[in-house]
């Protein structure tokens, strides 16, 4: 790892100032992604600002029945929160499907939002990668793409967003609260992560000095009946090939409310709006689920290594909705 | 970019150390404090061999910077005295033994998590075999001693 | 090893051998006291890190280590321009047998594979070494390289065989018989490259004092490593000491001498400091060979009753390293009228492969046993029944006797315990909610081998016994097993036996490979115990004086004839001796002669029946192994506990082979794309069900103590049993490992 200066911030403003004043400075949460990437030489910050001592580790009720989750709440603590369990089971399930218990004990909500792709060519400094080095090319194209995205990709980058939590957050229209030297902003989840386009190195809407301070979950009654289904290459401790966050309310055989988002297939956590629109107000049956899934996956760009993901995503969407409608 | 002084209580002993910020907790334990019981299997957060308890919570010491644990209480296998250890022996919960310290620390952390109400992806009510398997899935054992580990943990429930 | 000793050992082996004794080293392992190669402290220790090439084939035209040298704490950057030269390999030296590759590390500007070590940084801290290594800038003149196994496979050349590993066989005209067969299958299988991924990465701590070298290393072959280092560094063998009291798993990956070991020793010599080189996980992938990929064809012809008329098994694997025996099981398992077996190899510009747990057999049994299962489907015959119809009485190719063959018993017991009868034979017929349930079987088979081993046994005046043998404690319970054997041979309690292992100063043990360590060492230990008893008897007064060794029994801590006898303590006290020691040497000439002789007399192997139940998600194709039972014929079992663990361990690795493991080598660059435990999927706890292991526990009559080896047979047949269960659950035959869900969608 490249040597760096370490600063432990005592309050939010100090943290923000410390990063703003230092080009190439980085916030440090649980370290489970940043330390790994620094050791690989992929991230090379000159200053690391540890934010884990900031008072942002609480989960608070919002007046409308939603929740405000501090950016430093550990993944395990959030998964265990009874309110999350009751109101947003998909969030709890997504967290528990991610990484390992040890990593979840370390990982923070803020860090989870900003974790970087697991594209193996991104991890190998000897490979060409536009995300690491804009303009260098992309070795994943024509390479092994089993883990890569099929939705929202570009010719510059086909990396998948690796987070499980973010898929559930996307389904729930979460809002990310961030603080920079210029003040506080609220960014809807749908705008938080950016598609690669021809600037795959720009991954989020955050300015470099902006700290994620909280994530707000609005009240989403349908989410009380929700599910996160993750499909992967082993039974645990693996990233998603495909995952589905779904909430469904069926009244008299008709879809009264639905939320659907996908992981493992998108260049960013993928809210399946096309599918939701087709489903809403329609029949809650196998055919409708399949049509909705197909509509969502219609624009997929596949390669030999990840072509199976359309079929897998379709099957997983249908199975998850079937389970919720049953 | 000099060193930072930190204080940690390691296995009950207070240690004052000058560490470079980029030194991991794992390397600090192994190379500075000579506590080589905690193992390095990947340095990538992907095997669990480096599992230690930080203030009673299991973490992967390879992805932890030592500076971040200033003021913490760290327990490594050398500081563990738990019936699990004998249970591992009885049920042959290892072969080469390299993943074992991590398995033991992880299991201790896991039992505490379960007692505190931490759920898992399995979602069963008690610590069923499937629950234990899922909750221990952050610790790889290439020798394949998983059956023995499971039995050892069940013995101490 | 005389048969008398084997007989005597057998008669006495009633108390400790077979018992599920706890491992001797267990207390050290559960408290963190067990020390592995990277854990020995030295004052003034320096740390090394490797720089790897980023091209597959070429010449280094410039290497700029300026930035690396400028890192604080860097002591030296060794490259081909400044490193001391190592001596070349010598064909006459036995140490050459364990060369991992032919590359002269840091002695050449040539690059032979992507990831080859091309520089070593030595620094005061591990962090500084690793960071500096990332700053070394290299330019290459690139040369064309052959990197794509699939593309080169048609250009394979025949593999050379030898007396122990044969690579071709013919009996009759198998092609004609296949063409004429009324029922046949003809399938093409592929298996991917894999890596051992022992959880302990390779590590070496090396320390020179003048011309004397001490090395703590993660090795499965202490004695060979010593020879190899003496040869490469030009010092007498006695000047080299290799220590490896504990090794954190090997599976074949620590059998050869790889770059890390050599370069740690070289760096220690160049810097005059003790040097530790603990490889990163990535460096292990770049410098330590793995399992070869294969393409295999298995074609079976049968009459309508299922009797095999033709068996064709051909394989293409990669050259280099240890040639595997991909078609070994096909030589011995079925009474086919005609047989055609061929193994061939392709040359690639990649890191050479090496032995990985049951090299050849693990993947060869996948193809053979999946094809046999497919034939059972074709015939509409139960797959166990089909195997029984083709179970030979004698070795099908040579007509030699089997030293031991209990596959009928294994299948019968397995079928009963597993509930095979409840299997609805129709594909997809067994369903449990979203899960399609399937059951499959396959035969496990691994040739058994006994290698030379030296040992000494020393009896103290207090009746305690010290066994010394340079064994490898890689997780097999080596010391415990030999203590059990010695305890019985000498008639002493287990507690009074101590075993020293893991040190090249000890009598040279066998290498930990070929499932041969325990049986080989047992031969040495038994012979030494036998010799010791004769020596003790010669010292004894009445009532033992003048008795012949054959008349005397070792039990109750002494020697006895009928009702009377003396304790060892009494005998030694009477003779005024404080100890008696017996030694046996390892004779390579004798080993080769015996192996050749035995090979002409018997076909000897461990075998078994693997039973597997899988659940396949009807929507997503996710496969979960839900039950496992293995019934094994491994001859006599020395330690019921550790043997079961080894067999289970083999099955667990086999489940990985079947479902998830694969080293991705980019055919454009020759680079390993997933050099990480996060991206190379070895099974986790949640992947592994209860694994029932049963032994037939019947000693082989032709080996010392009747042992056949347990280290590798467990993994054989596993991938086929899984594939066959998946076939039953889904109706789909997957021919390409691993059986990932995309192949079932
Ligand atoms: C082996 C392995 C397996 C994994 N498997 C999964 C999986 O299956 N599913 C899954 O979802 N994840 C998985 N993860 C990833 C893991 O969830 C993330 O590493 C973790 O969530 C990151 O959180 P952290 O607090 O440790 O972030 P850090 O590593 O501390 O930081 C990550 C990034 O976020 C930035 N950052 C941190 N906090 C803030 C903040 N408050 N504001 C702004 N920026 C911030 C950092 O600067 C850095 O760029 C896995 C990780 C590993 C190592
Ligand atoms: S897919 Fe994206 S992250 Fe991966 S190599 Fe290409 S540009 Fe880099
Ligand atoms: S060494 Fe930390 S998880 Fe592998
Ligand atoms: S005991 Fe060897 S890795 Fe678990």
mmCIF file of N, CA, C and O in Angstrom, chain C residues 494-557:
data_model
loop_
_atom_site.group_PDB
_atom_site.id
_atom_site.type_symbol
_atom_site.label_atom_id
_atom_site.label_comp_id
_atom_site.label_asym_id
_atom_site.label_seq_id
_atom_site.Cartn_x
_atom_site.Cartn_y
_atom_site.Cartn_z
ATOM 1 N N UNK C 494 -0.153 -45.731 24.102
ATOM 2 C CA UNK C 494 0.039 -44.619 23.172
ATOM 3 C C UNK C 494 0.724 -43.433 23.858
ATOM 4 O O UNK C 494 1.562 -42.754 23.253
ATOM 5 N N UNK C 495 0.391 -43.230 25.117
ATOM 6 C CA UNK C 495 0.932 -42.055 25.825
ATOM 7 C C UNK C 495 2.450 -42.124 25.942
ATOM 8 O O UNK C 495 3.102 -41.108 26.146
ATOM 9 N N UNK C 496 3.011 -43.317 25.861
ATOM 10 C CA UNK C 496 4.462 -43.358 26.046
ATOM 11 C C UNK C 496 5.232 -43.242 24.732
ATOM 12 O O UNK C 496 6.441 -43.345 24.711
ATOM 13 N N UNK C 497 4.498 -42.983 23.632
ATOM 14 C CA UNK C 497 5.190 -42.808 22.355
ATOM 15 C C UNK C 497 5.199 -41.334 21.975
ATOM 16 O O UNK C 497 4.181 -40.644 22.056
ATOM 17 N N UNK C 498 6.363 -40.873 21.587
ATOM 18 C CA UNK C 498 6.493 -39.526 21.052
ATOM 19 C C UNK C 498 7.002 -39.649 19.631
ATOM 20 O O UNK C 498 7.775 -40.566 19.329
ATOM 21 N N UNK C 499 6.579 -38.760 18.754
ATOM 22 C CA UNK C 499 7.024 -38.830 17.366
ATOM 23 C C UNK C 499 7.558 -37.467 16.959
ATOM 24 O O UNK C 499 6.890 -36.456 17.166
ATOM 25 N N UNK C 500 8.751 -37.454 16.413
ATOM 26 C CA UNK C 500 9.298 -36.205 15.890
ATOM 27 C C UNK C 500 9.184 -36.206 14.376
ATOM 28 O O UNK C 500 9.583 -37.171 13.726
ATOM 29 N N UNK C 501 8.650 -35.101 13.845
ATOM 30 C CA UNK C 501 8.454 -34.997 12.391
ATOM 31 C C UNK C 501 8.891 -33.613 11.937
ATOM 32 O O UNK C 501 9.197 -32.747 12.747
ATOM 33 N N UNK C 502 8.914 -33.420 10.618
ATOM 34 C CA UNK C 502 9.023 -32.068 10.081
ATOM 35 C C UNK C 502 10.391 -31.431 10.138
ATOM 36 O O UNK C 502 10.501 -30.217 10.249
ATOM 37 N N UNK C 503 11.461 -32.219 10.040
ATOM 38 C CA UNK C 503 12.805 -31.665 10.177
ATOM 39 C C UNK C 503 13.737 -32.521 9.318
ATOM 40 O O UNK C 503 13.724 -33.748 9.414
ATOM 41 N N UNK C 504 14.537 -31.863 8.485
ATOM 42 C CA UNK C 504 15.420 -32.632 7.603
ATOM 43 C C UNK C 504 16.559 -33.288 8.373
ATOM 44 O O UNK C 504 17.275 -34.128 7.831
ATOM 45 N N UNK C 505 16.768 -32.908 9.640
ATOM 46 C CA UNK C 505 17.762 -33.610 10.455
ATOM 47 C C UNK C 505 17.272 -34.985 10.888
ATOM 48 O O UNK C 505 18.046 -35.800 11.371
ATOM 49 N N UNK C 506 15.992 -35.220 10.743
ATOM 50 C CA UNK C 506 15.443 -36.537 11.089
ATOM 51 C C UNK C 506 15.691 -37.484 9.930
ATOM 52 O O UNK C 506 15.953 -37.057 8.803
ATOM 53 N N UNK C 507 15.590 -38.778 10.176
ATOM 54 C CA UNK C 507 15.668 -39.723 9.063
ATOM 55 C C UNK C 507 14.643 -39.336 8.001
ATOM 56 O O UNK C 507 13.525 -38.956 8.330
ATOM 57 N N UNK C 508 15.056 -39.420 6.740
ATOM 58 C CA UNK C 508 14.219 -38.892 5.659
ATOM 59 C C UNK C 508 12.915 -39.655 5.524
ATOM 60 O O UNK C 508 12.899 -40.865 5.301
ATOM 61 N N UNK C 509 11.826 -38.937 5.633
ATOM 62 C CA UNK C 509 10.505 -39.546 5.444
ATOM 63 C C UNK C 509 10.148 -39.535 3.972
ATOM 64 O O UNK C 509 10.859 -38.982 3.142
ATOM 65 N N UNK C 510 9.019 -40.134 3.643
ATOM 66 C CA UNK C 510 8.530 -40.058 2.268
ATOM 67 C C UNK C 510 7.984 -38.659 2.033
ATOM 68 O O UNK C 510 7.710 -37.935 2.979
ATOM 69 N N UNK C 511 7.812 -38.250 0.784
ATOM 70 C CA UNK C 511 7.120 -36.988 0.595
ATOM 71 C C UNK C 511 5.645 -37.208 0.850
ATOM 72 O O UNK C 511 5.152 -38.330 0.807
ATOM 73 N N UNK C 512 4.981 -36.098 1.221
ATOM 74 C CA UNK C 512 3.555 -36.226 1.504
ATOM 75 C C UNK C 512 2.826 -36.119 0.183
ATOM 76 O O UNK C 512 2.443 -35.047 -0.246
ATOM 77 N N UNK C 513 2.694 -37.233 -0.492
ATOM 78 C CA UNK C 513 2.039 -37.208 -1.792
ATOM 79 C C UNK C 513 1.675 -38.618 -2.188
ATOM 80 O O UNK C 513 2.118 -39.588 -1.569
ATOM 81 N N UNK C 514 0.840 -38.714 -3.199
ATOM 82 C CA UNK C 514 0.455 -40.033 -3.700
ATOM 83 C C UNK C 514 -0.267 -40.875 -2.671
ATOM 84 O O UNK C 514 -0.285 -42.096 -2.764
ATOM 85 N N UNK C 515 -0.836 -40.235 -1.664
ATOM 86 C CA UNK C 515 -1.527 -40.949 -0.575
ATOM 87 C C UNK C 515 -0.619 -41.966 0.088
ATOM 88 O O UNK C 515 -1.078 -42.969 0.620
ATOM 89 N N UNK C 516 0.686 -41.716 0.031
ATOM 90 C CA UNK C 516 1.620 -42.776 0.420
ATOM 91 C C UNK C 516 2.328 -42.509 1.736
ATOM 92 O O UNK C 516 3.076 -43.357 2.214
ATOM 93 N N UNK C 517 2.128 -41.327 2.320
ATOM 94 C CA UNK C 517 2.967 -40.999 3.470
ATOM 95 C C UNK C 517 2.787 -41.978 4.629
ATOM 96 O O UNK C 517 3.754 -42.499 5.165
ATOM 97 N N UNK C 518 1.546 -42.214 5.027
ATOM 98 C CA UNK C 518 1.323 -43.042 6.207
ATOM 99 C C UNK C 518 1.796 -44.475 5.976
ATOM 100 O O UNK C 518 2.517 -45.048 6.799
ATOM 101 N N UNK C 519 1.421 -45.048 4.838
ATOM 102 C CA UNK C 519 1.803 -46.430 4.569
ATOM 103 C C UNK C 519 3.317 -46.561 4.418
ATOM 104 O O UNK C 519 3.924 -47.525 4.903
ATOM 105 N N UNK C 520 3.936 -45.582 3.766
ATOM 106 C CA UNK C 520 5.377 -45.658 3.561
ATOM 107 C C UNK C 520 6.112 -45.545 4.882
ATOM 108 O O UNK C 520 7.040 -46.316 5.169
ATOM 109 N N UNK C 521 5.696 -44.579 5.686
ATOM 110 C CA UNK C 521 6.351 -44.415 6.972
ATOM 111 C C UNK C 521 6.078 -45.624 7.856
ATOM 112 O O UNK C 521 6.941 -46.067 8.612
ATOM 113 N N UNK C 522 4.863 -46.164 7.738
ATOM 114 C CA UNK C 522 4.522 -47.331 8.545
ATOM 115 C C UNK C 522 5.493 -48.463 8.253
ATOM 116 O O UNK C 522 5.948 -49.168 9.159
ATOM 117 N N UNK C 523 5.841 -48.642 6.981
ATOM 118 C CA UNK C 523 6.781 -49.700 6.618
ATOM 119 C C UNK C 523 8.104 -49.465 7.328
ATOM 120 O O UNK C 523 8.688 -50.394 7.912
ATOM 121 N N UNK C 524 8.587 -48.223 7.305
ATOM 122 C CA UNK C 524 9.844 -47.906 7.965
ATOM 123 C C UNK C 524 9.754 -48.071 9.476
ATOM 124 O O UNK C 524 10.639 -48.659 10.107
ATOM 125 N N UNK C 525 8.678 -47.575 10.043
ATOM 126 C CA UNK C 525 8.534 -47.624 11.506
ATOM 127 C C UNK C 525 8.382 -49.069 11.979
ATOM 128 O O UNK C 525 8.990 -49.486 12.970
ATOM 129 N N UNK C 526 7.599 -49.842 11.232
ATOM 130 C CA UNK C 526 7.432 -51.243 11.625
ATOM 131 C C UNK C 526 8.759 -51.998 11.526
ATOM 132 O O UNK C 526 9.102 -52.794 12.407
ATOM 133 N N UNK C 527 9.486 -51.739 10.461
ATOM 134 C CA UNK C 527 10.774 -52.419 10.306
ATOM 135 C C UNK C 527 11.718 -52.010 11.434
ATOM 136 O O UNK C 527 12.451 -52.843 11.994
ATOM 137 N N UNK C 528 11.699 -50.737 11.793
ATOM 138 C CA UNK C 528 12.566 -50.282 12.872
ATOM 139 C C UNK C 528 12.134 -50.888 14.203
ATOM 140 O O UNK C 528 12.964 -51.290 15.025
ATOM 141 N N UNK C 529 10.826 -50.987 14.424
ATOM 142 C CA UNK C 529 10.331 -51.585 15.670
ATOM 143 C C UNK C 529 10.747 -53.057 15.740
ATOM 144 O O UNK C 529 11.144 -53.569 16.797
ATOM 145 N N UNK C 530 10.672 -53.715 14.602
ATOM 146 C CA UNK C 530 11.043 -55.118 14.533
ATOM 147 C C UNK C 530 12.526 -55.283 14.900
ATOM 148 O O UNK C 530 12.905 -56.135 15.717
ATOM 149 N N UNK C 531 13.313 -54.436 14.310
ATOM 150 C CA UNK C 531 14.756 -54.477 14.574
ATOM 151 C C UNK C 531 15.027 -54.189 16.045
ATOM 152 O O UNK C 531 15.851 -54.843 16.695
ATOM 153 N N UNK C 532 14.302 -53.219 16.555
ATOM 154 C CA UNK C 532 14.475 -52.830 17.950
ATOM 155 C C UNK C 532 14.137 -53.983 18.883
ATOM 156 O O UNK C 532 14.862 -54.277 19.847
ATOM 157 N N UNK C 533 13.047 -54.678 18.584
ATOM 158 C CA UNK C 533 12.649 -55.792 19.436
ATOM 159 C C UNK C 533 13.728 -56.872 19.448
ATOM 160 O O UNK C 533 14.038 -57.455 20.487
ATOM 161 N N UNK C 534 14.332 -57.122 18.280
ATOM 162 C CA UNK C 534 15.415 -58.114 18.226
ATOM 163 C C UNK C 534 16.581 -57.676 19.097
ATOM 164 O O UNK C 534 17.164 -58.469 19.835
ATOM 165 N N UNK C 535 16.898 -56.360 18.993
ATOM 166 C CA UNK C 535 18.016 -55.856 19.798
ATOM 167 C C UNK C 535 17.722 -55.984 21.286
ATOM 168 O O UNK C 535 18.570 -56.371 22.069
ATOM 169 N N UNK C 536 16.496 -55.661 21.640
ATOM 170 C CA UNK C 536 16.122 -55.726 23.057
ATOM 171 C C UNK C 536 16.155 -57.178 23.530
ATOM 172 O O UNK C 536 16.664 -57.484 24.605
ATOM 173 N N UNK C 537 15.652 -58.041 22.694
ATOM 174 C CA UNK C 537 15.613 -59.464 23.048
ATOM 175 C C UNK C 537 17.022 -59.994 23.304
ATOM 176 O O UNK C 537 17.262 -60.762 24.251
ATOM 177 N N UNK C 538 17.949 -59.524 22.490
ATOM 178 C CA UNK C 538 19.328 -59.980 22.644
ATOM 179 C C UNK C 538 19.919 -59.530 23.969
ATOM 180 O O UNK C 538 20.868 -60.134 24.483
ATOM 181 N N UNK C 539 19.352 -58.462 24.540
ATOM 182 C CA UNK C 539 19.870 -57.956 25.812
ATOM 183 C C UNK C 539 19.226 -58.647 27.007
ATOM 184 O O UNK C 539 19.686 -58.511 28.139
ATOM 185 N N UNK C 540 18.126 -59.353 26.755
ATOM 186 C CA UNK C 540 17.296 -59.809 27.865
ATOM 187 C C UNK C 540 17.857 -61.053 28.544
ATOM 188 O O UNK C 540 18.429 -61.933 27.902
ATOM 189 N N UNK C 541 17.664 -61.111 29.826
ATOM 190 C CA UNK C 541 18.013 -62.300 30.605
ATOM 191 C C UNK C 541 16.817 -63.240 30.632
ATOM 192 O O UNK C 541 15.868 -63.078 29.869
ATOM 193 N N UNK C 542 16.849 -64.242 31.520
ATOM 194 C CA UNK C 542 15.733 -65.162 31.634
ATOM 195 C C UNK C 542 14.484 -64.392 32.081
ATOM 196 O O UNK C 542 14.627 -63.409 32.803
ATOM 197 N N UNK C 543 13.316 -64.793 31.702
ATOM 198 C CA UNK C 543 12.973 -65.990 30.927
ATOM 199 C C UNK C 543 13.079 -65.802 29.415
ATOM 200 O O UNK C 543 12.687 -66.702 28.678
ATOM 201 N N UNK C 544 13.597 -64.651 28.962
ATOM 202 C CA UNK C 544 13.583 -64.413 27.519
ATOM 203 C C UNK C 544 14.861 -64.868 26.830
ATOM 204 O O UNK C 544 14.899 -65.035 25.625
ATOM 205 N N UNK C 545 15.889 -65.052 27.603
ATOM 206 C CA UNK C 545 17.187 -65.355 26.987
ATOM 207 C C UNK C 545 17.084 -66.582 26.095
ATOM 208 O O UNK C 545 16.472 -67.576 26.460
ATOM 209 N N UNK C 546 17.661 -66.415 24.910
ATOM 210 C CA UNK C 546 17.707 -67.547 23.989
ATOM 211 C C UNK C 546 16.454 -67.750 23.171
ATOM 212 O O UNK C 546 16.400 -68.613 22.312
ATOM 213 N N UNK C 547 15.432 -66.929 23.442
ATOM 214 C CA UNK C 547 14.200 -67.092 22.664
ATOM 215 C C UNK C 547 14.360 -66.519 21.271
ATOM 216 O O UNK C 547 15.068 -65.551 21.049
ATOM 217 N N UNK C 548 13.665 -67.117 20.349
ATOM 218 C CA UNK C 548 13.684 -66.594 18.993
ATOM 219 C C UNK C 548 12.683 -65.442 18.886
ATOM 220 O O UNK C 548 11.641 -65.462 19.539
ATOM 221 N N UNK C 549 12.980 -64.473 18.043
ATOM 222 C CA UNK C 549 12.054 -63.335 17.900
ATOM 223 C C UNK C 549 10.629 -63.793 17.598
ATOM 224 O O UNK C 549 9.673 -63.196 18.081
ATOM 225 N N UNK C 550 10.492 -64.842 16.805
ATOM 226 C CA UNK C 550 9.149 -65.281 16.405
ATOM 227 C C UNK C 550 8.329 -65.766 17.600
ATOM 228 O O UNK C 550 7.113 -65.799 17.556
ATOM 229 N N UNK C 551 9.031 -66.181 18.662
ATOM 230 C CA UNK C 551 8.303 -66.732 19.806
ATOM 231 C C UNK C 551 7.812 -65.648 20.750
ATOM 232 O O UNK C 551 7.016 -65.907 21.650
ATOM 233 N N UNK C 552 8.362 -64.460 20.553
ATOM 234 C CA UNK C 552 8.158 -63.412 21.554
ATOM 235 C C UNK C 552 7.036 -62.476 21.132
ATOM 236 O O UNK C 552 6.905 -62.137 19.965
ATOM 237 N N UNK C 553 6.218 -62.083 22.116
ATOM 238 C CA UNK C 553 5.181 -61.091 21.837
ATOM 239 C C UNK C 553 5.509 -59.795 22.559
ATOM 240 O O UNK C 553 5.943 -59.826 23.717
ATOM 241 N N UNK C 554 5.265 -58.696 21.864
ATOM 242 C CA UNK C 554 5.440 -57.395 22.497
ATOM 243 C C UNK C 554 4.088 -56.960 23.019
ATOM 244 O O UNK C 554 3.153 -56.768 22.244
ATOM 245 N N UNK C 555 3.973 -56.831 24.308
ATOM 246 C CA UNK C 555 2.726 -56.322 24.906
ATOM 247 C C UNK C 555 2.992 -55.882 26.332
ATOM 248 O O UNK C 555 4.040 -56.222 26.913
ATOM 249 N N UNK C 556 2.052 -55.145 26.870
ATOM 250 C CA UNK C 556 2.130 -54.687 28.254
ATOM 251 C C UNK C 556 3.477 -54.047 28.576
ATOM 252 O O UNK C 556 4.047 -54.265 29.651
ATOM 253 N N UNK C 557 4.008 -53.331 27.651
ATOM 254 C CA UNK C 557 5.239 -52.587 27.914
ATOM 255 C C UNK C 557 6.473 -53.449 27.995
ATOM 256 O O UNK C 557 7.463 -53.077 28.631
#
